Coordinates of C-alpha atoms in Angstrom, one line a residue:
X23 CA 28.5 48.5 -127.9
X24 CA 30.3 46.2 -125.5
X25 CA 32.4 43.1 -126.3
X26 CA 32.0 40.0 -124.0
X27 CA 35.4 38.3 -123.4
X28 CA 36.2 34.7 -122.5
X29 CA 39.6 33.7 -121.1
X30 CA 41.4 30.6 -122.3
X31 CA 44.5 29.2 -120.7
X32 CA 46.7 26.3 -121.9
X33 CA 50.3 25.1 -121.9
X34 CA 51.8 25.9 -125.3
X35 CA 54.7 23.9 -126.7
X36 CA 57.4 26.6 -126.9
X37 CA 59.9 24.1 -128.3
X38 CA 59.4 20.6 -129.6
X39 CA 62.5 19.3 -131.3
X40 CA 63.8 15.9 -132.2
X41 CA 67.5 15.6 -133.2
X42 CA 69.2 12.5 -134.3
X43 CA 73.0 12.6 -134.6
X44 CA 76.1 10.5 -134.1
X45 CA 78.6 10.6 -131.3
X46 CA 81.9 8.7 -131.4
X47 CA 85.0 8.0 -129.3
X48 CA 88.2 6.1 -129.7
X49 CA 89.6 3.8 -127.1
X50 CA 92.8 1.9 -126.4
X51 CA 92.5 -1.7 -125.3
X52 CA 93.8 -2.0 -121.7
X53 CA 97.1 -3.9 -121.3
X54 CA 95.4 -6.6 -119.4
X55 CA 93.1 -7.4 -122.3
X56 CA 94.1 -9.5 -125.3
X57 CA 94.4 -8.1 -128.9
X58 CA 91.2 -7.6 -130.9
X59 CA 90.6 -9.8 -133.9
X60 CA 86.9 -9.0 -134.6
X61 CA 84.0 -7.1 -133.2
X62 CA 80.9 -9.2 -132.5
X63 CA 78.5 -6.6 -131.2
X64 CA 78.1 -3.2 -129.5
X65 CA 75.4 -1.9 -127.2
X66 CA 74.9 1.5 -125.7
X67 CA 72.9 2.9 -122.7
X68 CA 72.2 6.6 -122.1
X69 CA 73.2 8.1 -118.8
X70 CA 71.5 11.6 -118.7
X71 CA 73.4 14.0 -116.4
X72 CA 71.9 17.4 -117.1
X73 CA 68.8 18.8 -118.9
X74 CA 68.6 22.4 -117.6
X75 CA 66.6 25.2 -119.0
X76 CA 68.5 28.5 -119.3
X77 CA 67.7 31.9 -120.8
X78 CA 66.9 31.1 -124.4
X79 CA 68.2 27.6 -124.5
X80 CA 68.3 24.1 -123.0
X81 CA 71.6 22.4 -122.1
X82 CA 71.5 18.6 -122.4
X83 CA 74.5 16.5 -121.5
X84 CA 75.5 13.0 -120.4
X85 CA 77.4 9.9 -121.4
X86 CA 76.8 6.7 -123.3
X87 CA 78.6 3.6 -121.8
X88 CA 79.1 1.3 -124.8
X89 CA 79.6 -2.4 -124.2
X90 CA 81.7 -3.9 -126.9
X91 CA 81.8 -7.7 -127.4
X92 CA 84.9 -8.8 -129.3
X93 CA 86.7 -11.9 -130.4
X94 CA 90.4 -11.8 -129.3
X95 CA 93.2 -13.5 -131.1
X96 CA 93.1 -17.1 -130.0
X97 CA 89.2 -17.2 -129.9
X98 CA 86.7 -16.8 -127.2
X99 CA 84.7 -13.7 -126.4
X100 CA 85.7 -10.7 -124.3
X101 CA 83.8 -7.6 -123.1
X102 CA 85.1 -4.0 -123.1
X103 CA 83.3 -0.8 -121.9
X104 CA 84.0 2.4 -123.7
X105 CA 82.3 5.7 -122.6
X106 CA 81.1 8.4 -125.0
X107 CA 80.3 11.8 -123.7
X108 CA 77.7 14.1 -125.4
X109 CA 76.6 17.6 -125.0
X110 CA 73.7 19.2 -126.9
X111 CA 72.1 22.7 -126.9
X112 CA 68.6 23.6 -128.1
X113 CA 68.0 27.3 -128.5
X114 CA 64.6 29.0 -128.6
X115 CA 63.4 32.5 -127.6
X116 CA 61.2 32.6 -124.6
X117 CA 62.9 29.8 -122.6
X118 CA 63.6 30.8 -119.0
X119 CA 65.2 29.0 -116.1
X120 CA 61.7 28.2 -114.8
X121 CA 60.4 26.8 -118.0
X122 CA 58.9 23.3 -117.6
X123 CA 60.6 20.8 -119.9
X124 CA 60.9 17.2 -120.8
X125 CA 63.9 15.5 -122.4
X126 CA 64.1 11.9 -123.7
X127 CA 67.4 10.5 -124.9
X128 CA 67.5 7.2 -126.7
X129 CA 70.1 5.1 -128.5
X130 CA 69.0 4.3 -132.0
X131 CA 72.0 2.2 -132.9
X132 CA 75.5 1.5 -131.7
X133 CA 78.5 0.2 -133.6
X134 CA 82.2 -0.4 -133.1
X135 CA 85.1 -0.7 -135.6
X136 CA 88.7 -2.1 -135.2
X137 CA 91.3 0.5 -136.0
X138 CA 94.1 -1.9 -135.1
X139 CA 94.5 -4.8 -132.7
X140 CA 94.9 -2.4 -129.7
X141 CA 92.5 0.4 -130.7
X142 CA 88.8 0.6 -131.5
X143 CA 86.4 3.4 -132.5
X144 CA 82.8 3.3 -131.1
X145 CA 79.9 5.3 -132.2
X146 CA 76.3 5.7 -131.2
X147 CA 73.3 7.3 -133.0
X148 CA 71.6 9.3 -130.4
X149 CA 68.0 10.6 -130.6
X150 CA 67.1 13.6 -128.4
X151 CA 63.5 14.7 -128.0
X152 CA 63.3 18.1 -126.2
X153 CA 59.9 19.6 -125.3
X154 CA 59.7 23.0 -123.5
X155 CA 56.3 24.5 -122.3
X156 CA 55.0 27.9 -121.6
X157 CA 51.8 29.0 -119.9
X158 CA 49.7 31.0 -122.3
X159 CA 46.5 32.9 -122.0
X160 CA 44.2 34.7 -124.5
X161 CA 41.0 36.7 -124.4
X162 CA 38.4 35.7 -127.1
X163 CA 35.4 37.8 -128.0
X164 CA 32.4 35.5 -127.4
X165 CA 29.5 37.9 -127.6
X166 CA 28.4 41.5 -128.2
X167 CA 26.1 43.5 -126.0
X168 CA 24.1 46.0 -128.0
X169 CA 21.7 48.7 -126.7
X170 CA 19.0 47.7 -129.2
X171 CA 17.9 44.7 -131.1
X172 CA 19.1 46.0 -134.5
X173 CA 22.5 44.3 -134.4
X174 CA 22.6 40.7 -135.8
X175 CA 25.4 38.5 -134.6
X176 CA 26.4 35.1 -136.0
X177 CA 28.2 33.0 -133.4
X178 CA 30.4 29.9 -134.0
X179 CA 30.9 27.2 -131.5
X180 CA 34.2 25.3 -131.2
X181 CA 34.9 22.2 -129.1
X182 CA 38.6 21.9 -128.4
X183 CA 40.9 20.0 -126.2
X184 CA 44.1 21.7 -124.8
X185 CA 46.8 20.8 -122.3
X186 CA 45.8 22.8 -119.2
X187 CA 48.4 21.5 -116.7
X188 CA 52.0 20.1 -116.9
X189 CA 53.9 18.3 -114.1
X190 CA 57.4 17.0 -114.4
X191 CA 58.8 14.7 -111.7
X192 CA 61.9 12.6 -111.1
X193 CA 62.1 9.5 -109.1
X194 CA 64.4 6.5 -108.6
X195 CA 63.7 2.8 -108.3
X196 CA 66.2 0.6 -106.5
X197 CA 65.7 -3.1 -105.9
X198 CA 67.4 -6.5 -105.6
X199 CA 65.5 -9.0 -107.6
X200 CA 65.7 -12.7 -106.8
X201 CA 65.1 -14.4 -110.1
X202 CA 65.2 -18.1 -110.7
X203 CA 66.8 -17.6 -114.1
X204 CA 69.8 -15.8 -112.6
X205 CA 71.6 -19.0 -111.8
X206 CA 72.1 -19.6 -115.5
X207 CA 74.3 -16.6 -115.9
X208 CA 77.8 -15.8 -114.7
X209 CA 77.5 -12.1 -115.6
X210 CA 74.9 -9.7 -117.1
X211 CA 75.5 -6.6 -119.0
X212 CA 74.2 -4.1 -121.6
X213 CA 70.9 -3.3 -119.8
X214 CA 68.0 -1.9 -121.7
X215 CA 64.7 -0.8 -120.2
X216 CA 61.2 0.3 -121.4
X217 CA 58.7 2.1 -119.2
X218 CA 54.9 2.2 -119.5
X219 CA 52.1 3.3 -117.2
X220 CA 49.4 0.9 -116.2
X221 CA 47.3 3.4 -114.3
X222 CA 47.2 7.1 -113.5
X223 CA 44.5 8.6 -111.2
X224 CA 44.0 12.1 -109.8
X225 CA 42.7 12.0 -106.2
X226 CA 42.5 15.1 -104.0
X227 CA 45.2 17.1 -105.8
X228 CA 47.6 14.1 -106.0
X229 CA 48.6 11.9 -108.9
X230 CA 48.7 8.2 -108.2
X231 CA 50.9 6.6 -110.9
X232 CA 51.4 2.9 -111.4
X233 CA 53.7 1.5 -114.0
X234 CA 56.2 -1.1 -115.0
X235 CA 59.8 -1.1 -116.2
X236 CA 60.5 -4.0 -118.5
X237 CA 64.2 -4.9 -118.3
X238 CA 66.2 -6.6 -121.0
X239 CA 69.8 -7.7 -120.4
X240 CA 72.4 -9.7 -122.2
X241 CA 74.5 -12.2 -120.3
X242 CA 77.1 -15.0 -120.4
X243 CA 75.7 -18.4 -119.3
X244 CA 77.5 -21.1 -117.3
X245 CA 78.1 -22.8 -120.7
X246 CA 80.0 -19.8 -122.0
X247 CA 77.2 -18.9 -124.3
X248 CA 75.4 -15.6 -124.8
X249 CA 71.7 -15.3 -124.0
X250 CA 69.3 -12.7 -122.8
X251 CA 67.3 -12.2 -119.6
X252 CA 64.0 -10.4 -119.4
X253 CA 62.2 -9.3 -116.2
X254 CA 59.8 -6.6 -115.1
X255 CA 59.7 -4.2 -112.1
X256 CA 56.3 -2.7 -111.1
X257 CA 56.3 0.6 -109.3
X258 CA 53.9 3.0 -107.7
X259 CA 54.5 6.7 -107.2
X260 CA 52.4 9.5 -105.7
X261 CA 53.0 13.1 -106.7
X262 CA 51.5 16.5 -105.7
X263 CA 49.4 17.7 -108.6
X264 CA 47.5 20.8 -107.4
X265 CA 46.4 22.0 -110.9
X266 CA 45.1 18.6 -112.0
X267 CA 41.4 17.7 -111.7
X268 CA 39.8 14.3 -111.5
X269 CA 37.8 15.1 -114.7
X270 CA 41.0 15.7 -116.7
X271 CA 42.3 13.2 -119.2
X272 CA 45.9 12.6 -118.1
X273 CA 48.7 11.3 -120.2
X274 CA 52.1 10.0 -119.0
X275 CA 55.5 10.2 -120.7
X276 CA 58.6 8.5 -119.4
X277 CA 62.3 8.8 -120.0
X278 CA 65.2 7.0 -118.5
X279 CA 67.9 9.1 -116.9
X280 CA 70.1 6.2 -116.0
X281 CA 69.8 2.4 -115.7
X282 CA 72.3 0.1 -113.9
X283 CA 71.7 -3.6 -113.5
X284 CA 74.2 -6.3 -112.5
X285 CA 74.4 -9.6 -110.8
X286 CA 75.5 -9.2 -107.2
X287 CA 77.7 -11.6 -105.3
X288 CA 74.8 -13.0 -103.4
X289 CA 73.1 -14.1 -106.6
X290 CA 70.5 -11.3 -107.0
X291 CA 70.0 -8.8 -109.7
X292 CA 70.7 -5.3 -108.3
X293 CA 68.9 -2.7 -110.2
X294 CA 68.9 1.1 -110.0
X295 CA 66.8 3.2 -112.4
X296 CA 66.5 7.0 -112.6
X297 CA 63.2 8.1 -114.2
X298 CA 61.7 11.3 -115.5
X299 CA 57.9 11.5 -115.9
X300 CA 55.8 14.1 -117.5
X301 CA 52.1 14.3 -116.6
X302 CA 49.9 16.3 -118.8
X303 CA 46.2 17.1 -118.1
X304 CA 43.9 17.7 -121.0
X305 CA 40.6 19.5 -120.7
X306 CA 37.9 19.7 -123.3
X307 CA 36.3 23.2 -123.6
X308 CA 33.6 24.8 -125.7
X309 CA 34.5 28.2 -127.1
X310 CA 32.2 30.7 -128.8
X311 CA 33.5 33.3 -131.3
X312 CA 31.9 35.9 -133.6
X313 CA 31.7 34.7 -137.2
X314 CA 29.9 37.7 -138.7
X315 CA 27.9 40.7 -137.6
X316 CA 25.8 43.4 -139.3
X317 CA 23.3 46.2 -138.3
X318 CA 19.8 46.5 -139.8
X319 CA 20.2 50.3 -140.3
X320 CA 23.8 51.4 -140.2
X321 CA 27.2 50.2 -141.5
X322 CA 29.3 48.1 -139.2
X323 CA 33.1 48.3 -139.1
X324 CA 35.0 45.5 -137.3
X325 CA 38.7 45.0 -136.4
X326 CA 39.6 41.3 -136.4
X327 CA 42.7 39.3 -135.8
X328 CA 43.5 35.7 -136.4
X329 CA 44.2 33.6 -133.3
X330 CA 45.9 30.2 -133.5
X331 CA 45.0 27.8 -130.7
X332 CA 47.2 24.6 -130.6
X333 CA 44.4 22.2 -129.8
X334 CA 45.3 18.5 -129.5
X335 CA 44.0 15.4 -127.9
X336 CA 45.4 12.0 -126.8
X337 CA 44.4 9.0 -128.9
X338 CA 43.8 5.6 -127.6
X339 CA 46.8 3.2 -127.5
X340 CA 47.4 1.6 -130.9
X341 CA 48.9 -1.8 -131.5
X342 CA 51.4 -2.3 -134.2
X343 CA 53.4 -5.2 -135.7
X344 CA 55.7 -6.1 -138.5
X345 CA 57.7 -9.1 -139.6
X346 CA 60.6 -9.4 -142.1
X347 CA 63.0 -12.1 -143.2
X348 CA 66.6 -10.9 -143.0
X349 CA 69.4 -12.8 -144.8
X350 CA 72.7 -12.8 -142.9
X351 CA 75.0 -14.6 -145.4
X352 CA 75.9 -17.5 -143.2
X353 CA 74.3 -20.4 -141.4
X354 CA 72.6 -19.4 -138.2
X355 CA 72.5 -21.8 -135.3
X356 CA 70.8 -19.7 -132.7
X357 CA 69.6 -16.2 -131.9
X358 CA 71.1 -14.8 -128.7
X359 CA 69.6 -11.3 -128.5
X360 CA 67.2 -9.0 -130.3
X361 CA 66.6 -5.3 -129.7
X362 CA 64.7 -2.6 -131.4
X363 CA 64.5 1.2 -130.9
X364 CA 62.3 3.9 -132.5
X365 CA 64.2 5.9 -135.1
X366 CA 61.5 8.2 -136.4
X367 CA 57.9 8.6 -137.4
X368 CA 57.2 8.7 -141.2
X369 CA 54.2 10.2 -142.9
X370 CA 53.1 9.7 -146.5
X371 CA 50.0 11.7 -147.1
X372 CA 47.6 10.2 -144.5
X373 CA 49.6 7.0 -143.9
X374 CA 51.9 6.8 -140.9
X375 CA 54.6 4.3 -140.0
X376 CA 57.3 3.8 -137.4
X377 CA 60.9 3.3 -138.6
X378 CA 62.6 1.0 -136.0
X379 CA 66.3 0.1 -135.8
X380 CA 66.6 -3.5 -134.9
X381 CA 69.9 -5.3 -133.9
X382 CA 70.1 -9.1 -133.9
X383 CA 72.9 -11.0 -132.2
X384 CA 73.3 -14.6 -133.5
X385 CA 75.6 -17.6 -133.4
X386 CA 76.8 -19.2 -136.6
X387 CA 77.8 -22.7 -137.3
X388 CA 81.5 -21.8 -136.6
X389 CA 80.6 -21.2 -133.0
X390 CA 81.2 -17.4 -133.2
X391 CA 78.8 -14.6 -132.5
X392 CA 77.9 -11.9 -135.1
X393 CA 75.4 -9.0 -135.2
X394 CA 73.4 -7.4 -137.9
X395 CA 71.3 -4.1 -137.8
X396 CA 68.3 -3.3 -140.0
X397 CA 65.7 -0.6 -140.3
X398 CA 62.2 -2.0 -140.1
X399 CA 59.0 -0.1 -140.9
X400 CA 55.9 -0.7 -138.9
X401 CA 52.6 0.7 -140.3
X402 CA 50.2 2.4 -138.0
X403 CA 46.4 2.0 -138.7
X404 CA 45.0 5.3 -137.5
X405 CA 41.5 6.7 -137.9
X406 CA 40.7 8.4 -141.2
X407 CA 41.3 12.1 -141.1
X408 CA 44.1 11.9 -138.5
X409 CA 46.3 14.9 -138.8
X410 CA 49.8 15.4 -137.5
X411 CA 50.7 13.1 -134.6
X412 CA 53.3 12.8 -131.8
X413 CA 54.6 9.6 -130.4
X414 CA 54.4 10.0 -126.6
X415 CA 55.4 6.5 -125.7
X416 CA 56.1 3.1 -127.3
X417 CA 56.5 -0.4 -125.8
X418 CA 58.1 -2.7 -128.4
X419 CA 58.7 -6.4 -128.2
X420 CA 61.3 -7.8 -130.6
X421 CA 62.0 -11.5 -131.3
X422 CA 63.8 -13.5 -134.0
X423 CA 63.8 -17.1 -135.2
X424 CA 66.1 -19.0 -137.5
X425 CA 64.8 -19.3 -141.0
X426 CA 66.4 -21.8 -143.3
X427 CA 70.2 -21.9 -143.2
X428 CA 71.3 -18.3 -143.7
X429 CA 68.5 -16.0 -142.5
X430 CA 66.3 -15.0 -139.6
X431 CA 62.7 -13.9 -139.3
X432 CA 62.5 -10.7 -137.2
X433 CA 59.2 -9.9 -135.6
X434 CA 58.2 -6.6 -133.9
X435 CA 55.1 -5.9 -132.0
X436 CA 54.2 -3.0 -129.7
X437 CA 51.8 -0.5 -128.4
X438 CA 52.0 3.2 -129.1
X439 CA 50.7 6.2 -127.2
X440 CA 49.9 9.0 -129.6
X441 CA 48.9 12.7 -129.5
X442 CA 46.9 14.0 -132.4
X443 CA 47.4 17.7 -133.2
X444 CA 44.4 19.7 -134.4
X445 CA 45.3 23.4 -134.4
X446 CA 42.3 25.8 -134.6
X447 CA 42.4 29.2 -136.2
X448 CA 39.8 31.7 -135.1
X449 CA 39.0 35.1 -136.4
X450 CA 38.6 37.2 -133.3
X451 CA 36.7 40.5 -133.2
X452 CA 38.9 43.0 -131.3
X453 CA 36.8 46.1 -132.0
X454 CA 33.4 46.9 -133.4
X455 CA 31.9 50.3 -134.4
X456 CA 28.4 51.1 -135.7
X457 CA 28.5 54.2 -138.0
X458 CA 25.2 55.8 -137.0
X459 CA 26.0 58.9 -139.1
X460 CA 25.8 56.9 -142.3
X461 CA 22.4 55.2 -142.7
X462 CA 22.1 52.4 -145.2
X463 CA 20.0 52.8 -148.3
X464 CA 16.9 50.6 -148.5
X465 CA 17.3 47.5 -150.6
X466 CA 13.7 47.8 -152.0
X467 CA 10.7 50.1 -151.5
X468 CA 8.5 47.1 -150.7
X469 CA 8.1 45.3 -147.4
X470 CA 8.2 41.7 -148.7
X471 CA 10.5 40.3 -151.4
X472 CA 9.7 37.0 -153.2
X473 CA 12.9 35.2 -154.2
X474 CA 13.6 31.8 -155.6
X475 CA 16.8 30.3 -154.2
X476 CA 18.3 27.9 -156.7
X477 CA 21.6 26.7 -155.3
X478 CA 22.0 26.2 -151.5
X479 CA 22.5 29.4 -149.7
X480 CA 22.8 30.2 -146.0
X481 CA 19.8 32.0 -144.4
X482 CA 22.3 34.3 -142.7
X483 CA 23.7 35.5 -146.0
X484 CA 20.2 36.1 -147.4
X485 CA 19.2 38.0 -144.3
X486 CA 22.3 40.1 -144.3
X487 CA 21.9 41.0 -148.0
X488 CA 18.3 42.2 -147.4
X489 CA 19.1 43.7 -144.0
X490 CA 16.5 41.6 -142.2
X491 CA 16.8 38.8 -139.7
X492 CA 17.1 35.0 -140.0
X493 CA 14.2 34.7 -137.5
X494 CA 12.0 36.9 -139.7
X495 CA 12.7 34.7 -142.8
X496 CA 12.1 31.5 -140.8
X497 CA 8.7 32.8 -139.5
X498 CA 7.6 34.0 -142.9
X499 CA 8.4 30.6 -144.5
X500 CA 7.6 28.3 -141.5
X501 CA 11.2 27.1 -141.4
X502 CA 12.4 25.3 -138.3
X503 CA 15.2 26.6 -136.1
X504 CA 17.4 23.6 -137.0
X505 CA 17.5 24.7 -140.6
X506 CA 20.3 27.1 -141.6
X507 CA 20.1 27.1 -145.4
X508 CA 17.7 27.1 -148.3
X509 CA 17.9 25.6 -151.8
X510 CA 15.5 25.0 -154.7
X511 CA 12.7 26.8 -153.0
X512 CA 10.8 30.1 -153.1
X513 CA 11.3 32.4 -150.1
X514 CA 9.3 35.2 -148.7
X515 CA 11.8 37.7 -147.3
X516 CA 10.4 40.4 -145.0
X517 CA 12.3 43.7 -145.4
X518 CA 12.3 46.3 -142.7

């Protein structure tokens, strides 16, 4: 008796963690700055310095430059930058210095508080997603070679999709943008960027990636008013991808390592962006396993083990939107800036939603600027039966309009890239023995049994019980090969 083996390889998620926590720092107002009367708003940007795999852990560190807009004594608006350092460690057995990983750090919300007229405390809620991968391989019993035709084998077929190749790359975009709207601003600050792929093709062992970085900045206009500026930067990158195939379905995940943007002296917008990209190739495969086995004459002893295969597949992009009226407690004249960031994914039974943190900067009728932050839920309309999901990318547009005298209407719309997890558990036959020394007793002295099948029953179970074959039952009853069960009928069962 010989077992036929099939090899299966994939990239397993050794670690997939998402931590949200708060970092803070205190700062003294420089002597050249006036005293602080009130904080108007605070914005943070992640500068990722290190995300190194080590033995059994991942070290993640960087800084968060926080831009604080405050009203000084005497009125007006001033800007102060306060850095926050962060260091985070994720531990997991099996991580090595060569483990492929992907880290995405994102600011969920930023705030600042006045401690006294010369001292402030700033804090940032930081979300860190860390994914570490390991190449994994298993052997699955897909068939049994028997010396005679007395061994009956029931096979199961499984169609699964698994990530077969992983590529992480880093690149930098640097450009000077000549924008007509720049002339409105005296300075720009608090940059924020979103990345999305427009095309990714595999050609001759190379990945051709086209994408776009949507920039959002806050600035001071020539009229000493706050307003925002949006622009986009398209890019094309070509990477070596020797393990990728043109038939693979490829997903793209981005993260910003750093983002710098400011108005230069010659009136252009100078931009520098550091980007991490993770390319994942998914392949759909058909597996065959042994569901059951028996011998027509002798007892069969099998040694089986449960195998867990982390099958998953990318879903098509999903659109999402939400709108909510937010009271602010004062008369709103205009909205200067709106931003939203993903906080977490919520699941209630089979219903999914995104919790977004939105910050609105507005001007009141007293001429001063104020900000307000709110958590907004965006429902996701996913196909019925969708299991656990991962957000691999989101592009969100946020806007707000004045509603009445003391409220604003916040609108969020976006597109999400999702990964649906469908783990598969297979009972694998590791060893099989036919006990030829212990012959089975005959079920009946006759050669044909007449049996009425009331409730639905598999032909396999009937054949196994009477130690005959499914083919013999089909031939005796003129049952087609596409029929696998019987119910409410009389069967002729040939018995050997």
